[in-house]
PDB file of C-alpha atoms in Angstrom:
ATOM      1  CA  MET A   1      23.113  11.478  59.013  1.00 90.00           C
ATOM      2  CA  ASP A   2      21.999  14.779  57.333  1.00 96.00           C
ATOM      3  CA  LEU A   3      21.647  15.665  53.497  1.00 98.00           C
ATOM      4  CA  TRP A   4      21.759  19.677  53.009  1.00 98.00           C
ATOM      5  CA  SER A   5      19.223  20.683  50.577  1.00 98.00           C
ATOM      6  CA  VAL A   6      20.032  23.761  48.704  1.00 98.00           C
ATOM      7  CA  HIS A   7      17.344  25.797  46.650  1.00 98.00           C
ATOM      8  CA  LEU A   8      19.966  27.632  44.011  1.00 98.00           C
ATOM      9  CA  GLY A   9      16.923  29.102  41.723  1.00 97.00           C
ATOM     10  CA  ARG A  10      17.587  29.700  38.816  1.00 97.00           C
ATOM     11  CA  VAL A  11      20.851  29.323  37.710  1.00 96.00           C
ATOM     12  CA  PRO A  12      22.823  29.106  34.119  1.00 96.00           C
ATOM     13  CA  TYR A  13      24.428  25.104  33.533  1.00 96.00           C
ATOM     14  CA  ARG A  14      28.134  25.805  33.642  1.00 95.00           C
ATOM     15  CA  GLU A  15      27.408  27.692  36.949  1.00 97.00           C
ATOM     16  CA  ALA A  16      25.798  24.976  38.195  1.00 97.00           C
ATOM     17  CA  LEU A  17      28.062  22.378  36.695  1.00 96.00           C
ATOM     18  CA  ASP A  18      31.299  23.996  38.881  1.00 96.00           C
ATOM     19  CA  LEU A  19      29.349  23.500  42.036  1.00 97.00           C
ATOM     20  CA  GLN A  20      28.907  20.016  41.660  1.00 96.00           C
ATOM     21  CA  GLN A  21      32.618  19.836  40.573  1.00 95.00           C
ATOM     22  CA  ARG A  22      33.599  21.847  43.931  1.00 96.00           C
ATOM     23  CA  LEU A  23      30.363  19.875  46.151  1.00 97.00           C
ATOM     24  CA  ARG A  24      32.332  16.479  44.961  1.00 96.00           C
ATOM     25  CA  ALA A  25      35.417  16.699  45.780  1.00 95.00           C
ATOM     26  CA  ALA A  26      34.674  18.463  49.474  1.00 96.00           C
ATOM     27  CA  ARG A  27      31.763  15.088  49.627  1.00 97.00           C
ATOM     28  CA  ARG A  28      34.513  13.074  48.335  1.00 95.00           C
ATOM     29  CA  HIS A  29      36.969  13.805  51.615  1.00 94.00           C
ATOM     30  CA  ASP A  30      34.309  14.228  54.162  1.00 95.00           C
ATOM     31  CA  LEU A  31      34.264  18.158  54.187  1.00 95.00           C
ATOM     32  CA  ILE A  32      30.398  18.032  53.604  1.00 97.00           C
ATOM     33  CA  PRO A  33      27.831  15.673  54.006  1.00 97.00           C
ATOM     34  CA  ASP A  34      25.478  14.286  51.501  1.00 98.00           C
ATOM     35  CA  THR A  35      23.927  17.517  49.671  1.00 98.00           C
ATOM     36  CA  ILE A  36      21.509  17.771  47.007  1.00 98.00           C
ATOM     37  CA  LEU A  37      21.406  21.329  44.811  1.00 98.00           C
ATOM     38  CA  THR A  38      17.677  21.947  43.124  1.00 98.00           C
ATOM     39  CA  LEU A  39      17.540  24.658  41.071  1.00 98.00           C
ATOM     40  CA  GLU A  40      16.090  25.311  37.616  1.00 98.00           C
ATOM     41  CA  HIS A  41      18.627  26.527  34.453  1.00 97.00           C
ATOM     42  CA  ASP A  42      18.346  28.583  31.488  1.00 96.00           C
ATOM     43  CA  PRO A  43      17.856  27.144  28.461  1.00 97.00           C
ATOM     44  CA  VAL A  44      20.384  24.429  27.681  1.00 97.00           C
ATOM     45  CA  TYR A  45      20.769  21.158  25.874  1.00 95.00           C
ATOM     46  CA  THR A  46      23.138  18.703  27.102  1.00 92.00           C
ATOM     47  CA  ARG A  47      24.918  15.764  25.648  1.00 86.00           C
ATOM     48  CA  GLY A  48      25.941  12.834  28.135  1.00 81.00           C
ATOM     49  CA  ARG A  49      28.899  10.592  27.092  1.00 75.00           C
ATOM     50  CA  ARG A  50      26.599   8.380  24.903  1.00 73.00           C
ATOM     51  CA  SER A  51      25.090  10.953  22.134  1.00 74.00           C
ATOM     52  CA  ASP A  52      24.884  10.908  18.378  1.00 77.00           C
ATOM     53  CA  PRO A  53      25.560  14.192  16.518  1.00 80.00           C
ATOM     54  CA  ALA A  54      22.142  12.631  14.978  1.00 85.00           C
ATOM     55  CA  GLU A  55      20.788  13.229  18.029  1.00 89.00           C
ATOM     56  CA  LEU A  56      20.794  17.379  17.925  1.00 90.00           C
ATOM     57  CA  PRO A  57      19.872  17.386  13.986  1.00 91.00           C
ATOM     58  CA  PHE A  58      19.894  20.927  13.216  1.00 93.00           C
ATOM     59  CA  GLY A  59      23.374  21.852  14.558  1.00 89.00           C
ATOM     60  CA  ASP A  60      24.919  24.264  17.359  1.00 88.00           C
ATOM     61  CA  ALA A  61      24.946  27.004  15.657  1.00 92.00           C
ATOM     62  CA  TRP A  62      20.770  26.972  15.050  1.00 94.00           C
ATOM     63  CA  TYR A  63      19.853  25.938  18.580  1.00 94.00           C
ATOM     64  CA  ALA A  64      22.019  28.614  19.379  1.00 94.00           C
ATOM     65  CA  GLU A  65      20.123  31.746  17.636  1.00 95.00           C
ATOM     66  CA  HIS A  66      16.961  29.884  19.098  1.00 94.00           C
ATOM     67  CA  GLY A  67      18.859  30.920  22.504  1.00 95.00           C
ATOM     68  CA  ILE A  68      19.593  27.530  23.837  1.00 96.00           C
ATOM     69  CA  ASP A  69      23.107  26.934  24.865  1.00 94.00           C
ATOM     70  CA  VAL A  70      24.785  23.377  23.831  1.00 93.00           C
ATOM     71  CA  VAL A  71      26.798  21.802  26.246  1.00 91.00           C
ATOM     72  CA  ASP A  72      28.725  18.203  26.344  1.00 89.00           C
ATOM     73  CA  VAL A  73      29.133  16.602  29.897  1.00 87.00           C
ATOM     74  CA  ASP A  74      30.841  14.009  31.983  1.00 82.00           C
ATOM     75  CA  ARG A  75      27.077  11.700  32.969  1.00 80.00           C
ATOM     76  CA  GLY A  76      25.856   9.209  31.540  1.00 70.00           C
ATOM     77  CA  GLY A  77      22.618   8.929  28.655  1.00 72.00           C
ATOM     78  CA  LYS A  78      22.382  11.245  25.573  1.00 79.00           C
ATOM     79  CA  VAL A  79      20.837  14.530  24.750  1.00 86.00           C
ATOM     80  CA  THR A  80      18.855  16.024  26.888  1.00 89.00           C
ATOM     81  CA  TYR A  81      16.751  19.340  27.450  1.00 94.00           C
ATOM     82  CA  HIS A  82      17.513  21.793  30.645  1.00 96.00           C
ATOM     83  CA  GLY A  83      15.059  25.372  31.072  1.00 97.00           C
ATOM     84  CA  PRO A  84      12.884  27.361  33.023  1.00 96.00           C
ATOM     85  CA  GLY A  85       9.447  25.346  33.935  1.00 97.00           C
ATOM     86  CA  GLN A  86      11.771  22.183  34.912  1.00 98.00           C
ATOM     87  CA  LEU A  87      12.879  20.990  37.847  1.00 98.00           C
ATOM     88  CA  ILE A  88      16.045  19.878  38.279  1.00 98.00           C
ATOM     89  CA  ALA A  89      17.913  17.968  41.194  1.00 98.00           C
ATOM     90  CA  TYR A  90      21.438  16.787  41.742  1.00 98.00           C
ATOM     91  CA  PRO A  91      22.298  15.207  44.259  1.00 98.00           C
ATOM     92  CA  ILE A  92      25.828  15.010  45.105  1.00 98.00           C
ATOM     93  CA  VAL A  93      26.222  11.513  47.486  1.00 98.00           C
ATOM     94  CA  LYS A  94      27.985   9.077  48.347  1.00 98.00           C
ATOM     95  CA  ILE A  95      27.251   5.914  47.424  1.00 97.00           C
ATOM     96  CA  ASP A  96      27.930   1.878  46.890  1.00 95.00           C
ATOM     97  CA  ASP A  97      25.432   0.619  44.965  1.00 96.00           C
ATOM     98  CA  VAL A  98      24.597   2.601  41.852  1.00 95.00           C
ATOM     99  CA  MET A  99      21.544   0.595  40.276  1.00 94.00           C
ATOM    100  CA  ARG A 100      19.788   1.129  43.971  1.00 96.00           C
ATOM    101  CA  PHE A 101      20.125   4.473  43.815  1.00 97.00           C
ATOM    102  CA  VAL A 102      18.948   4.654  40.601  1.00 96.00           C
ATOM    103  CA  GLY A 103      15.792   3.041  41.618  1.00 96.00           C
ATOM    104  CA  GLN A 104      16.239   5.681  44.677  1.00 97.00           C
ATOM    105  CA  LEU A 105      15.755   8.396  42.325  1.00 97.00           C
ATOM    106  CA  GLU A 106      13.218   6.745  40.229  1.00 97.00           C
ATOM    107  CA  ASP A 107      11.088   6.175  43.643  1.00 97.00           C
ATOM    108  CA  ALA A 108      11.346   9.528  45.257  1.00 97.00           C
ATOM    109  CA  MET A 109      10.165  11.016  41.323  1.00 98.00           C
ATOM    110  CA  VAL A 110       7.162   8.858  41.483  1.00 98.00           C
ATOM    111  CA  ALA A 111       6.006   9.297  45.158  1.00 97.00           C
ATOM    112  CA  ALA A 112       5.996  12.873  44.304  1.00 98.00           C
ATOM    113  CA  LEU A 113       4.464  13.059  41.127  1.00 98.00           C
ATOM    114  CA  ARG A 114       1.602  11.259  42.359  1.00 97.00           C
ATOM    115  CA  GLU A 115       1.035  13.462  44.850  1.00 97.00           C
ATOM    116  CA  GLU A 116       0.232  15.686  41.822  1.00 97.00           C
ATOM    117  CA  GLY A 117      -2.125  13.137  41.462  1.00 97.00           C
ATOM    118  CA  ILE A 118      -0.516  11.604  38.045  1.00 98.00           C
ATOM    119  CA  THR A 119      -0.706   8.449  39.427  1.00 97.00           C
ATOM    120  CA  LYS A 120       0.320   6.098  36.707  1.00 97.00           C
ATOM    121  CA  ALA A 121       3.329   7.442  36.856  1.00 97.00           C
ATOM    122  CA  ARG A 122       6.544   4.485  37.415  1.00 97.00           C
ATOM    123  CA  GLY A 123      10.140   4.313  36.737  1.00 95.00           C
ATOM    124  CA  ARG A 124      11.775   2.364  34.212  1.00 89.00           C
ATOM    125  CA  ALA A 125      15.134   1.753  35.299  1.00 84.00           C
ATOM    126  CA  ALA A 126      14.782  -2.509  35.075  1.00 84.00           C
ATOM    127  CA  ASP A 127      13.791  -2.217  31.822  1.00 80.00           C
ATOM    128  CA  GLY A 128      17.667  -1.026  30.630  1.00 81.00           C
ATOM    129  CA  ARG A 129      19.404   1.981  31.040  1.00 74.00           C
ATOM    130  CA  ASP A 130      17.592   4.008  27.588  1.00 76.00           C
ATOM    131  CA  PHE A 131      14.483   3.513  29.819  1.00 82.00           C
ATOM    132  CA  THR A 132      15.849   4.626  32.689  1.00 90.00           C
ATOM    133  CA  GLY A 133      13.518   8.130  34.387  1.00 93.00           C
ATOM    134  CA  VAL A 134      10.319   8.085  34.897  1.00 97.00           C
ATOM    135  CA  TRP A 135       7.325   7.815  32.439  1.00 97.00           C
ATOM    136  CA  VAL A 136       3.502   8.128  32.149  1.00 97.00           C
ATOM    137  CA  GLY A 137       2.968   5.308  29.967  1.00 95.00           C
ATOM    138  CA  ASP A 138       4.476   6.129  26.552  1.00 93.00           C
ATOM    139  CA  ASP A 139       5.407   9.418  27.480  1.00 95.00           C
ATOM    140  CA  LYS A 140       8.380  10.466  29.288  1.00 96.00           C
ATOM    141  CA  ILE A 141       8.293  13.027  32.056  1.00 97.00           C
ATOM    142  CA  GLY A 142      11.621  12.535  34.297  1.00 96.00           C
ATOM    143  CA  SER A 143      14.405  12.027  33.394  1.00 93.00           C
ATOM    144  CA  ILE A 144      18.164  10.731  35.198  1.00 93.00           C
ATOM    145  CA  GLY A 145      21.716  10.968  34.294  1.00 91.00           C
ATOM    146  CA  LEU A 146      24.559  10.375  36.688  1.00 93.00           C
ATOM    147  CA  HIS A 147      28.366  10.273  36.705  1.00 93.00           C
ATOM    148  CA  ILE A 148      29.578   8.480  40.246  1.00 95.00           C
ATOM    149  CA  SER A 149      33.695   9.131  40.547  1.00 94.00           C
ATOM    150  CA  HIS A 150      35.390   7.450  43.769  1.00 94.00           C
ATOM    151  CA  GLY A 151      32.093   6.731  44.738  1.00 96.00           C
ATOM    152  CA  VAL A 152      30.848   9.666  44.873  1.00 97.00           C
ATOM    153  CA  THR A 153      27.818  11.111  42.828  1.00 97.00           C
ATOM    154  CA  MET A 154      27.476  13.851  39.856  1.00 95.00           C
ATOM    155  CA  HIS A 155      24.426  15.278  37.987  1.00 95.00           C
ATOM    156  CA  GLY A 156      21.129  13.560  38.421  1.00 95.00           C
ATOM    157  CA  LEU A 157      17.669  14.227  37.692  1.00 96.00           C
ATOM    158  CA  SER A 158      15.161  16.025  35.418  1.00 96.00           C
ATOM    159  CA  ILE A 159      11.045  16.661  36.094  1.00 98.00           C
ATOM    160  CA  ASN A 160       9.294  18.503  33.680  1.00 97.00           C
ATOM    161  CA  ILE A 161       6.596  20.684  35.681  1.00 98.00           C
ATOM    162  CA  ASP A 162       5.007  22.906  32.857  1.00 97.00           C
ATOM    163  CA  ASP A 163       4.631  22.803  29.409  1.00 94.00           C
ATOM    164  CA  THR A 164       7.099  26.109  28.425  1.00 90.00           C
ATOM    165  CA  THR A 165       9.707  22.659  28.709  1.00 90.00           C
ATOM    166  CA  LEU A 166       7.597  20.665  26.016  1.00 94.00           C
ATOM    167  CA  GLU A 167       8.445  21.876  22.490  1.00 94.00           C
ATOM    168  CA  PRO A 168      12.381  22.473  22.810  1.00 94.00           C
ATOM    169  CA  PHE A 169      12.324  18.609  23.130  1.00 93.00           C
ATOM    170  CA  THR A 170      10.612  18.402  19.545  1.00 92.00           C
ATOM    171  CA  TRP A 171      13.873  19.880  18.051  1.00 92.00           C
ATOM    172  CA  ILE A 172      16.218  16.898  19.285  1.00 89.00           C
ATOM    173  CA  VAL A 173      16.097  13.163  19.755  1.00 83.00           C
ATOM    174  CA  PRO A 174      15.386  13.115  23.749  1.00 73.00           C
ATOM    175  CA  CYS A 175      17.200  10.675  25.732  1.00 61.00           C
ATOM    176  CA  GLY A 176      18.438   9.430  22.542  1.00 57.00           C
ATOM    177  CA  LEU A 177      14.790   7.559  22.198  1.00 64.00           C
ATOM    178  CA  GLY A 178      12.855   8.271  18.552  1.00 64.00           C
ATOM    179  CA  GLY A 179       9.915   8.826  18.651  1.00 68.00           C
ATOM    180  CA  VAL A 180       9.532   9.783  22.368  1.00 80.00           C
ATOM    181  CA  ALA A 181       7.080  12.443  23.149  1.00 90.00           C
ATOM    182  CA  MET A 182       8.130  14.212  26.545  1.00 94.00           C
ATOM    183  CA  THR A 183       4.950  15.157  28.927  1.00 97.00           C
ATOM    184  CA  SER A 184       4.555  17.373  32.141  1.00 98.00           C
ATOM    185  CA  VAL A 185       3.124  18.186  34.933  1.00 98.00           C
ATOM    186  CA  GLU A 186       0.764  21.146  33.172  1.00 98.00           C
ATOM    187  CA  ARG A 187      -0.248  19.247  31.150  1.00 97.00           C
ATOM    188  CA  LEU A 188      -1.863  16.048  32.848  1.00 97.00           C
ATOM    189  CA  THR A 189      -2.886  17.701  35.572  1.00 97.00           C
ATOM    190  CA  ALA A 190      -4.453  20.997  34.024  1.00 96.00           C
ATOM    191  CA  ARG A 191      -2.117  22.982  36.819  1.00 95.00           C
ATOM    192  CA  ARG A 192       0.552  25.594  36.451  1.00 94.00           C
ATOM    193  CA  GLY A 193       3.770  26.345  38.411  1.00 93.00           C
ATOM    194  CA  ARG A 194       3.732  22.896  41.181  1.00 97.00           C
ATOM    195  CA  ILE A 195       8.254  23.051  40.535  1.00 97.00           C
ATOM    196  CA  ASP A 196       7.929  24.203  44.324  1.00 97.00           C
ATOM    197  CA  CYS A 197       5.738  21.448  45.616  1.00 97.00           C
ATOM    198  CA  VAL A 198       7.359  18.599  43.704  1.00 98.00           C
ATOM    199  CA  ARG A 199      10.741  19.878  44.784  1.00 98.00           C
ATOM    200  CA  LYS A 200       9.825  19.333  47.994  1.00 98.00           C
ATOM    201  CA  ARG A 201       8.725  16.261  47.868  1.00 98.00           C
ATOM    202  CA  VAL A 202      11.367  15.281  46.004  1.00 98.00           C
ATOM    203  CA  THR A 203      13.976  15.801  48.770  1.00 98.00           C
ATOM    204  CA  HIS A 204      12.193  14.650  51.386  1.00 97.00           C
ATOM    205  CA  GLY A 205      11.188  11.231  50.042  1.00 97.00           C
ATOM    206  CA  LEU A 206      15.420  11.061  48.731  1.00 97.00           C
ATOM    207  CA  ALA A 207      15.867  11.996  52.339  1.00 97.00           C
ATOM    208  CA  ASP A 208      13.911   9.042  53.576  1.00 97.00           C
ATOM    209  CA  ALA A 209      15.158   6.789  50.928  1.00 95.00           C
ATOM    210  CA  LEU A 210      19.459   7.433  51.897  1.00 96.00           C
ATOM    211  CA  GLY A 211      17.764   7.053  55.813  1.00 96.00           C
ATOM    212  CA  GLU A 212      18.689  10.172  56.348  1.00 98.00           C
ATOM    213  CA  ARG A 213      17.876  13.185  58.076  1.00 97.00           C
ATOM    214  CA  GLN A 214      17.208  16.822  55.233  1.00 98.00           C
ATOM    215  CA  ARG A 215      18.588  20.015  56.622  1.00 98.00           C
ATOM    216  CA  LEU A 216      18.118  23.211  54.419  1.00 98.00           C
ATOM    217  CA  VAL A 217      20.810  24.971  53.693  1.00 98.00           C
ATOM    218  CA  THR A 218      21.476  28.369  52.535  1.00 98.00           C
ATOM    219  CA  ARG A 219      24.034  28.969  48.970  1.00 97.00           C
ATOM    220  CA  ASP A 220      25.601  31.307  51.195  1.00 97.00           C
ATOM    221  CA  ARG A 221      26.632  28.156  54.087  1.00 96.00           C
ATOM    222  CA  LEU A 222      27.743  26.373  51.813  1.00 97.00           C
ATOM    223  CA  GLU A 223      30.208  28.338  49.763  1.00 96.00           C
ATOM    224  CA  LYS A 224      31.552  29.036  52.797  1.00 95.00           C
ATOM    225  CA  ALA A 225      31.670  25.262  54.132  1.00 94.00           C
ATOM    226  CA  LEU A 226      33.806  24.476  50.505  1.00 94.00           C
ATOM    227  CA  ALA A 227      35.764  27.838  51.083  1.00 92.00           C
ATOM    228  CA  ALA A 228      36.500  26.611  54.582  1.00 84.00           C
ATOM    229  CA  ALA A 229      37.884  23.461  52.550  1.00 76.00           C
ATOM    230  CA  PRO A 230      42.126  23.026  51.745  1.00 69.00           C
ATOM    231  CA  SER A 231      42.717  24.577  48.076  1.00 60.00           C
ATOM    232  CA  THR A 232      43.948  21.355  47.236  1.00 55.00           C
ATOM    233  CA  VAL A 233      40.768  19.388  47.665  1.00 58.00           C
ATOM    234  CA  VAL A 234      37.842  21.129  46.347  1.00 53.00           C
TER     235      VAL A 234
END
């Protein structure tokens, strides 16, 4: 089976959320194959279902003044930040074992980071849901947050690539973990602009884990597939 891999470039969060929702409806009815979107976002904080107001201590208005939107979402997890210089991957795939899939995401992230020379990267889902993601020592470099409906995933993972992603994390309680520092590929390797290399490795690793063949698809091709779906489905 194919895994469609669609690179979107830089996309506002709400636009990507709408696309994910349309894709999940189509995937549920087997109108498209498993699909992974890769992209970067404009600056945004997203609040998952388990978020606490204290995780955004300065209030929505203060963050808006600093150019960061705040969006409530239906994924698991708590508050996190997305912005330019951070790799985002949203897999819209059918699964039957949530924790196995989380492990596959962690493994794909870890393998990609080790190719960058970050040999101490490791997934920590086994340590409890608050620690899901990828860590380097006590610092977190990658996050995972999912929502599953009718056996189809939405939302996904993020990896901090450039240091530009890090300061906004200091203005929140990231992932609900007080005192946790975030790190990035640039901080650990002194190399900037590695997002395309990491992106290609993550999508290739996930396709391998799912036993699927990665097929590069343009957004235009994807939109045509969605347009062909019955309006009552998408």
